[in-house]
C-alpha angles and dihedrals in degrees: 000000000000114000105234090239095060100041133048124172134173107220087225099064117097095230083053100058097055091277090113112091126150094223091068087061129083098156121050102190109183132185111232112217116059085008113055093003124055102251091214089093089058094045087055102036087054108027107038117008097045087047089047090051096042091045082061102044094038089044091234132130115263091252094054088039094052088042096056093045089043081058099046089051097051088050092064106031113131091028127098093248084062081083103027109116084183083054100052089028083069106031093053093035088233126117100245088177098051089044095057082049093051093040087039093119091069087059112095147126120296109240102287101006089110094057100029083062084047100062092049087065091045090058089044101242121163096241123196130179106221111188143163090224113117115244092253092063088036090061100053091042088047091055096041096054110029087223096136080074101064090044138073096221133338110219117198128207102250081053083071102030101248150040125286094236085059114084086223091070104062093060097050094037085044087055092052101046098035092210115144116244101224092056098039130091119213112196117194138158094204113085093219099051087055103040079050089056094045101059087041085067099258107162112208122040132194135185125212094216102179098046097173122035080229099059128061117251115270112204125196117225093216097056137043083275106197131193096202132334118283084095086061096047110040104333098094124079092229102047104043087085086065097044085075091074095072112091128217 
């Protein structure tokens, strides 16, 4: 049996009601960050680290500071400079790149996100990260992790030209990667990348309910909608069968 606080299902959805099996999937395409890799770097890079620099350099108090960077990243969500560490790098004067490298110890797996990748490999699934993070940050988080190694490409977003949660993203990703909608899982923590990939025609839809190990999981009603990984592995009644395949 799931434990409720690892597993969360809307009985509408259609992988809640018995129609999730591993072997209708060929493609496994995941989001990185709140769904491999624990979001609570980003929420303090972001929102507390950068703030706290720029206070310093803008002569400002952290609340005014916050408040203003809040604002410029909400100017620019959904667009490709939302990502871009070169972009901000340049519009707050500070390095962002050199500080991910310097803050690059707070950057890991979130619990289960190493086997669950594992035991992709072990079923033989062609699995690619697909994520709205600009290569610069990519790279640190890369090297930090080792989880290029677990994965048959990782695509980011200035690699198609916009965004996951834009419609013009899936057809262009779907060109690329040649993997066929309706046999392909996208896995995502972030509502309008998935709602994007479902009216693409992507198939089978997860949520990454609990995106930072700090912050309590936050399910949607209208997606499978997990809190870790055990659902994905041997939770589910259809997919136990194909847990049997991991060795020891």
């Amino acid at each position: 049996m799931v434990h409720s606080e690892n597993y969360f299902m809307n009985n509408g959805c259609p992988m809640a009601n018995g129609g999730f099996s591993w072997d209708q999937i060929d493609d496994v395409l995941l989001d990185m960050d709140g769904t491999l890799l624990d979001r609570h770097f980003d929420n303090f890079f972001f929102e507390e680290e950068l703030p706290r620099r720029y206070a310093l350099l803008q002569g400002l108090s952290f609340d005014e500071s916050r408040s203003r960077l809040m604002a410029m990243y909400r100017s620019m969500e959904g667009e490709l400079a939302w990502t871009d560490l070169h972009y901000w790098s340049e519009r707050v004067g500070i390095d962002v790149v050199a500080m991910h490298k310097e803050l690059d110890h707070m950057i890991g797996f979130l619990p289960g996100a190493e086997e669950f990748l594992q035991y992709l490999q072990r079923l033989g699934k062609r699995v690619t990260i697909i994520t709205n993070a600009h290569e610069s940050g990519l790279s640190v988080k890369a090297a930090k992790t080792g989880l290029d190694q677990y994965v048959d490409r990782i695509v980011d977003a200035f690699e198609i030209g916009y965004l996951k949660m834009r419609p013009e993203y899936w057809p262009k990703c779907q060109r690329l990667l040649g993997f066929d909608p309706a046999r392909s899982l996208f896995m995502d923590d972030d509502e309008g990348c998935l709602v994007a990939a479902e009216r693409f025609g992507v198939a089978h839809l997860v949520h990454s309910a609990k995106s930072s190990s700090r912050l309590p999981p936050a399910p949607l009603a209208q997606f499978f909608s997990v809190a870790g990984f055990r659902p994905l592995l041997d939770g589910h009644p259809v997919i136990r069968r194909e847990s049997k395949r991991e060795e020891p």
